[in-house]
Amino acid sequence: MQHDAMNMVRSGLRARIDALAAQGGTIALPNICEQIDRIRHDAHAYGLEPVAQIASTLETALARHGLGPVILSYLDIMRDAVECDDTSAEASTAFLAALSLRIGH
């Protein structure tokens, strides 16, 4: 039962991430910030810390640089983190390192 509930949470997060990615550059900055904040909050509430960490990092990037094509890289890594069963601090570090490599920082 608990496994099914977590699958539903992951499925919902994945759908929200996919919806943001599908909107590409047509979404307004305040709207994407609100959606990312909700994803971060929900991921944290369900113990999906790697997802919450990536969302937090994306929120910071949006605040500093606004919208841009690099957002899709964040969303791709966030989607990967949703699929991962490892929710440890080490997994968060690995996903953030992968993101850093992908965006060139």
GROMACS .gro file of N, CA and C in nm:
model
  315
    1MET      N    1   0.082  -0.119   0.000
    1MET     CA    2   0.000   0.000   0.000
    1MET      C    3   0.087   0.127   0.000
    2GLN      N    4   0.188   0.131   0.089
    2GLN     CA    5   0.274   0.247   0.096
    2GLN      C    6   0.352   0.266  -0.035
    3HIS      N    7   0.393   0.156  -0.096
    3HIS     CA    8   0.465   0.161  -0.223
    3HIS      C    9   0.375   0.222  -0.331
    4ASP      N   10   0.249   0.183  -0.333
    4ASP     CA   11   0.154   0.238  -0.431
    4ASP      C   12   0.134   0.387  -0.412
    5ALA      N   13   0.128   0.430  -0.286
    5ALA     CA   14   0.112   0.572  -0.257
    5ALA      C   15   0.232   0.652  -0.308
    6MET      N   16   0.352   0.599  -0.285
    6MET     CA   17   0.472   0.669  -0.332
    6MET      C   18   0.478   0.671  -0.484
    7ASN      N   19   0.433   0.564  -0.548
    7ASN     CA   20   0.427   0.563  -0.694
    7ASN      C   21   0.333   0.672  -0.744
    8MET      N   22   0.224   0.695  -0.674
    8MET     CA   23   0.130   0.801  -0.714
    8MET      C   24   0.194   0.938  -0.697
    9VAL      N   25   0.268   0.957  -0.588
    9VAL     CA   26   0.338   1.085  -0.565
    9VAL      C   27   0.440   1.107  -0.677
   10ARG      N   28   0.520   1.006  -0.706
   10ARG     CA   29   0.622   1.017  -0.812
   10ARG      C   30   0.557   1.045  -0.947
   11SER      N   31   0.448   0.976  -0.974
   11SER     CA   32   0.377   0.996  -1.101
   11SER      C   33   0.325   1.139  -1.112
   12GLY      N   34   0.271   1.190  -1.004
   12GLY     CA   35   0.221   1.328  -1.005
   12GLY      C   36   0.332   1.430  -1.025
   13LEU      N   37   0.444   1.410  -0.957
   13LEU     CA   38   0.558   1.500  -0.974
   13LEU      C   39   0.610   1.494  -1.117
   14ARG      N   40   0.623   1.374  -1.169
   14ARG     CA   41   0.671   1.356  -1.307
   14ARG      C   42   0.579   1.427  -1.406
   15ALA      N   43   0.449   1.415  -1.387
   15ALA     CA   44   0.353   1.480  -1.476
   15ALA      C   45   0.366   1.632  -1.469
   16ARG      N   46   0.388   1.684  -1.351
   16ARG     CA   47   0.403   1.830  -1.336
   16ARG      C   48   0.533   1.878  -1.400
   17ILE      N   49   0.640   1.801  -1.385
   17ILE     CA   50   0.767   1.836  -1.448
   17ILE      C   51   0.753   1.830  -1.600
   18ASP      N   52   0.689   1.726  -1.651
   18ASP     CA   53   0.667   1.713  -1.795
   18ASP      C   54   0.582   1.827  -1.849
   19ALA      N   55   0.482   1.869  -1.773
   19ALA     CA   56   0.396   1.980  -1.816
   19ALA      C   57   0.476   2.110  -1.826
   20LEU      N   58   0.567   2.132  -1.731
   20LEU     CA   59   0.652   2.251  -1.738
   20LEU      C   60   0.744   2.245  -1.858
   21ALA      N   61   0.803   2.128  -1.882
   21ALA     CA   62   0.895   2.113  -1.996
   21ALA      C   63   0.821   2.132  -2.127
   22ALA      N   64   0.698   2.085  -2.135
   22ALA     CA   65   0.620   2.097  -2.258
   22ALA      C   66   0.586   2.242  -2.290
   23GLN      N   67   0.579   2.326  -2.188
   23GLN     CA   68   0.546   2.467  -2.211
   23GLN      C   69   0.665   2.546  -2.263
   24GLY      N   70   0.784   2.486  -2.247
   24GLY     CA   71   0.904   2.549  -2.301
   24GLY      C   72   0.917   2.695  -2.261
   25GLY      N   73   0.938   2.778  -2.357
   25GLY     CA   74   0.958   2.920  -2.332
   25GLY      C   75   0.830   3.001  -2.325
   26THR      N   76   0.716   2.936  -2.327
   26THR     CA   77   0.591   3.011  -2.328
   26THR      C   78   0.534   3.039  -2.190
   27ILE      N   79   0.596   2.986  -2.087
   27ILE     CA   80   0.546   3.004  -1.951
   27ILE      C   81   0.604   3.132  -1.891
   28ALA      N   82   0.522   3.204  -1.819
   28ALA     CA   83   0.567   3.327  -1.755
   28ALA      C   84   0.655   3.294  -1.635
   29LEU      N   85   0.754   3.377  -1.609
   29LEU     CA   86   0.848   3.354  -1.500
   29LEU      C   87   0.777   3.337  -1.365
   30PRO      N   88   0.682   3.422  -1.328
   30PRO     CA   89   0.616   3.401  -1.198
   30PRO      C   90   0.543   3.266  -1.191
   31ASN      N   91   0.487   3.222  -1.302
   31ASN     CA   92   0.414   3.095  -1.304
   31ASN      C   93   0.509   2.977  -1.286
   32ILE      N   94   0.621   2.977  -1.357
   32ILE     CA   95   0.715   2.865  -1.341
   32ILE      C   96   0.775   2.866  -1.201
   33CYS      N   97   0.800   2.983  -1.147
   33CYS     CA   98   0.854   2.990  -1.010
   33CYS      C   99   0.755   2.930  -0.911
   34GLU      N  100   0.629   2.961  -0.927
   34GLU     CA  101   0.526   2.906  -0.839
   34GLU      C  102   0.518   2.755  -0.853
   35GLN      N  103   0.521   2.705  -0.976
   35GLN     CA  104   0.512   2.561  -0.999
   35GLN      C  105   0.634   2.487  -0.943
   36ILE      N  106   0.752   2.543  -0.962
   36ILE     CA  107   0.874   2.481  -0.910
   36ILE      C  108   0.872   2.481  -0.757
   37ASP      N  109   0.823   2.589  -0.698
   37ASP     CA  110   0.813   2.595  -0.552
   37ASP      C  111   0.718   2.487  -0.499
   38ARG      N  112   0.608   2.465  -0.568
   38ARG     CA  113   0.515   2.360  -0.527
   38ARG      C  114   0.578   2.221  -0.540
   39ILE      N  115   0.651   2.199  -0.649
   39ILE     CA  116   0.721   2.071  -0.667
   39ILE      C  117   0.822   2.052  -0.555
   40ARG      N  118   0.898   2.157  -0.525
   40ARG     CA  119   0.998   2.149  -0.418
   40ARG      C  120   0.931   2.115  -0.285
   41HIS      N  121   0.824   2.185  -0.254
   41HIS     CA  122   0.752   2.163  -0.129
   41HIS      C  123   0.700   2.019  -0.120
   42ASP      N  124   0.635   1.971  -0.225
   42ASP     CA  125   0.580   1.836  -0.224
   42ASP      C  126   0.689   1.730  -0.217
   43ALA      N  127   0.798   1.750  -0.290
   43ALA     CA  128   0.909   1.655  -0.287
   43ALA      C  129   0.966   1.647  -0.145
   44HIS      N  130   0.983   1.761  -0.083
   44HIS     CA  131   1.035   1.764   0.054
   44HIS      C  132   0.938   1.695   0.150
   45ALA      N  133   0.810   1.720   0.133
   45ALA     CA  134   0.709   1.661   0.222
   45ALA      C  135   0.709   1.508   0.214
   46TYR      N  136   0.743   1.453   0.099
   46TYR     CA  137   0.742   1.308   0.081
   46TYR      C  138   0.881   1.246   0.088
   47GLY      N  139   0.980   1.325   0.133
   47GLY     CA  140   1.113   1.271   0.153
   47GLY      C  141   1.195   1.250   0.027
   48LEU      N  142   1.155   1.313  -0.081
   48LEU     CA  143   1.229   1.303  -0.207
   48LEU      C  144   1.328   1.419  -0.215
   49GLU      N  145   1.428   1.413  -0.127
   49GLU     CA  146   1.522   1.524  -0.112
   49GLU      C  147   1.601   1.557  -0.239
   50PRO      N  148   1.643   1.459  -0.319
   50PRO     CA  149   1.713   1.498  -0.442
   50PRO      C  150   1.625   1.586  -0.532
   51VAL      N  151   1.498   1.555  -0.542
   51VAL     CA  152   1.406   1.636  -0.623
   51VAL      C  153   1.392   1.775  -0.561
   52ALA      N  154   1.376   1.780  -0.430
   52ALA     CA  155   1.363   1.909  -0.361
   52ALA      C  156   1.488   1.994  -0.379
   53GLN      N  157   1.607   1.931  -0.372
   53GLN     CA  158   1.733   2.005  -0.390
   53GLN      C  159   1.746   2.062  -0.530
   54ILE      N  160   1.711   1.983  -0.629
   54ILE     CA  161   1.720   2.031  -0.768
   54ILE      C  162   1.621   2.144  -0.790
   55ALA      N  163   1.500   2.129  -0.736
   55ALA     CA  164   1.399   2.235  -0.749
   55ALA      C  165   1.448   2.364  -0.683
   56SER      N  166   1.509   2.351  -0.567
   56SER     CA  167   1.563   2.468  -0.499
   56SER      C  168   1.672   2.536  -0.581
   57THR      N  169   1.758   2.455  -0.639
   57THR     CA  170   1.865   2.508  -0.724
   57THR      C  171   1.807   2.577  -0.847
   58LEU      N  172   1.702   2.520  -0.904
   58LEU     CA  173   1.636   2.581  -1.019
   58LEU      C  174   1.572   2.714  -0.978
   59GLU      N  175   1.511   2.718  -0.861
   59GLU     CA  176   1.452   2.844  -0.814
   59GLU      C  177   1.558   2.954  -0.804
   60THR      N  178   1.675   2.918  -0.753
   60THR     CA  179   1.785   3.014  -0.744
   60THR      C  180   1.829   3.060  -0.882
   61ALA      N  181   1.842   2.966  -0.975
   61ALA     CA  182   1.882   3.000  -1.112
   61ALA      C  183   1.780   3.092  -1.178
   62LEU      N  184   1.653   3.064  -1.157
   62LEU     CA  185   1.548   3.150  -1.214
   62LEU      C  186   1.555   3.291  -1.155
   63ALA      N  187   1.580   3.299  -1.026
   63ALA     CA  188   1.589   3.430  -0.961
   63ALA      C  189   1.708   3.510  -1.013
   64ARG      N  190   1.817   3.441  -1.043
   64ARG     CA  191   1.938   3.511  -1.089
   64ARG      C  192   1.937   3.541  -1.237
   65HIS      N  193   1.886   3.445  -1.317
   65HIS     CA  194   1.903   3.456  -1.461
   65HIS      C  195   1.773   3.461  -1.540
   66GLY      N  196   1.661   3.439  -1.477
   66GLY     CA  197   1.534   3.437  -1.548
   66GLY      C  198   1.520   3.311  -1.632
   67LEU      N  199   1.425   3.315  -1.722
   67LEU     CA  200   1.397   3.199  -1.807
   67LEU      C  201   1.505   3.183  -1.913
   68GLY      N  202   1.525   3.061  -1.954
   68GLY     CA  203   1.620   3.031  -2.060
   68GLY      C  204   1.617   2.883  -2.091
   69PRO      N  205   1.682   2.842  -2.198
   69PRO     CA  206   1.679   2.702  -2.239
   69PRO      C  207   1.743   2.607  -2.138
   70VAL      N  208   1.827   2.657  -2.050
   70VAL     CA  209   1.893   2.572  -1.951
   70VAL      C  210   1.792   2.510  -1.854
   71ILE      N  211   1.675   2.570  -1.844
   71ILE     CA  212   1.571   2.518  -1.755
   71ILE      C  213   1.537   2.373  -1.790
   72LEU      N  214   1.541   2.341  -1.918
   72LEU     CA  215   1.510   2.204  -1.960
   72LEU      C  216   1.609   2.104  -1.902
   73SER      N  217   1.735   2.144  -1.887
   73SER     CA  218   1.834   2.056  -1.825
   73SER      C  219   1.798   2.029  -1.679
   74TYR      N  220   1.756   2.133  -1.609
   74TYR     CA  221   1.713   2.116  -1.471
   74TYR      C  222   1.594   2.020  -1.463
   75LEU      N  223   1.498   2.040  -1.551
   75LEU     CA  224   1.378   1.956  -1.550
   75LEU      C  225   1.412   1.811  -1.585
   76ASP      N  226   1.505   1.790  -1.678
   76ASP     CA  227   1.547   1.653  -1.712
   76ASP      C  228   1.609   1.583  -1.592
   77ILE      N  229   1.700   1.651  -1.523
   77ILE     CA  230   1.764   1.593  -1.405
   77ILE      C  231   1.661   1.573  -1.294
   78MET      N  232   1.570   1.667  -1.279
   78MET     CA  233   1.466   1.653  -1.177
   78MET      C  234   1.379   1.531  -1.206
   79ARG      N  235   1.347   1.508  -1.331
   79ARG     CA  236   1.269   1.390  -1.371
   79ARG      C  237   1.345   1.262  -1.337
   80ASP      N  238   1.477   1.261  -1.363
   80ASP     CA  239   1.559   1.146  -1.327
   80ASP      C  240   1.557   1.122  -1.176
   81ALA      N  241   1.563   1.229  -1.099
   81ALA     CA  242   1.561   1.217  -0.953
   81ALA      C  243   1.427   1.163  -0.903
   82VAL      N  244   1.319   1.200  -0.968
   82VAL     CA  245   1.187   1.146  -0.931
   82VAL      C  246   1.186   0.995  -0.949
   83GLU      N  247   1.250   0.946  -1.051
   83GLU     CA  248   1.251   0.802  -1.082
   83GLU      C  249   1.343   0.721  -0.991
   84CYS      N  250   1.436   0.787  -0.926
   84CYS     CA  251   1.537   0.718  -0.845
   84CYS      C  252   1.481   0.684  -0.706
   85ASP      N  253   1.505   0.561  -0.664
   85ASP     CA  254   1.459   0.518  -0.532
   85ASP      C  255   1.550   0.568  -0.420
   86ASP      N  256   1.672   0.608  -0.453
   86ASP     CA  257   1.767   0.655  -0.352
   86ASP      C  258   1.736   0.801  -0.321
   87THR      N  259   1.699   0.827  -0.197
   87THR     CA  260   1.666   0.964  -0.156
   87THR      C  261   1.767   1.018  -0.055
   88SER      N  262   1.885   0.960  -0.053
   88SER     CA  263   1.988   0.999   0.044
   88SER      C  264   2.055   1.130   0.004
   89ALA      N  265   2.131   1.183   0.099
   89ALA     CA  266   2.209   1.304   0.073
   89ALA      C  267   2.311   1.279  -0.038
   90GLU      N  268   2.363   1.159  -0.043
   90GLU     CA  269   2.459   1.125  -0.148
   90GLU      C  270   2.394   1.128  -0.286
   91ALA      N  271   2.269   1.083  -0.294
   91ALA     CA  272   2.197   1.088  -0.421
   91ALA      C  273   2.175   1.233  -0.463
   92SER      N  274   2.140   1.319  -0.366
   92SER     CA  275   2.124   1.462  -0.397
   92SER      C  276   2.252   1.518  -0.454
   93THR      N  277   2.364   1.485  -0.391
   93THR     CA  278   2.494   1.533  -0.438
   93THR      C  279   2.523   1.484  -0.579
   94ALA      N  280   2.492   1.357  -0.605
   94ALA     CA  281   2.517   1.301  -0.738
   94ALA      C  282   2.432   1.370  -0.845
   95PHE      N  283   2.305   1.393  -0.815
   95PHE     CA  284   2.219   1.461  -0.913
   95PHE      C  285   2.263   1.605  -0.935
   96LEU      N  286   2.301   1.674  -0.829
   96LEU     CA  287   2.348   1.812  -0.845
   96LEU      C  288   2.479   1.816  -0.924
   97ALA      N  289   2.566   1.716  -0.904
   97ALA     CA  290   2.690   1.709  -0.982
   97ALA      C  291   2.659   1.683  -1.129
   98ALA      N  292   2.565   1.594  -1.156
   98ALA     CA  293   2.525   1.568  -1.295
   98ALA      C  294   2.467   1.694  -1.359
   99LEU      N  295   2.389   1.768  -1.283
   99LEU     CA  296   2.332   1.893  -1.334
   99LEU      C  297   2.444   1.992  -1.365
  100SER      N  298   2.540   2.003  -1.275
  100SER     CA  299   2.652   2.094  -1.294
  100SER      C  300   2.729   2.061  -1.421
  101LEU      N  301   2.752   1.933  -1.444
  101LEU     CA  302   2.820   1.890  -1.566
  101LEU      C  303   2.738   1.923  -1.689
  102ARG      N  304   2.608   1.902  -1.680
  102ARG     CA  305   2.521   1.923  -1.795
  102ARG      C  306   2.514   2.070  -1.834
  103ILE      N  307   2.509   2.159  -1.734
  103ILE     CA  308   2.495   2.301  -1.766
  103ILE      C  309   2.630   2.373  -1.773
  104GLY      N  310   2.738   2.299  -1.742
  104GLY     CA  311   2.872   2.355  -1.760
  104GLY      C  312   2.921   2.443  -1.649
  105HIS      N  313   2.881   2.417  -1.527
  105HIS     CA  314   2.931   2.495  -1.412
  105HIS      C  315   3.027   2.415  -1.331
   0.00000   0.00000   0.00000
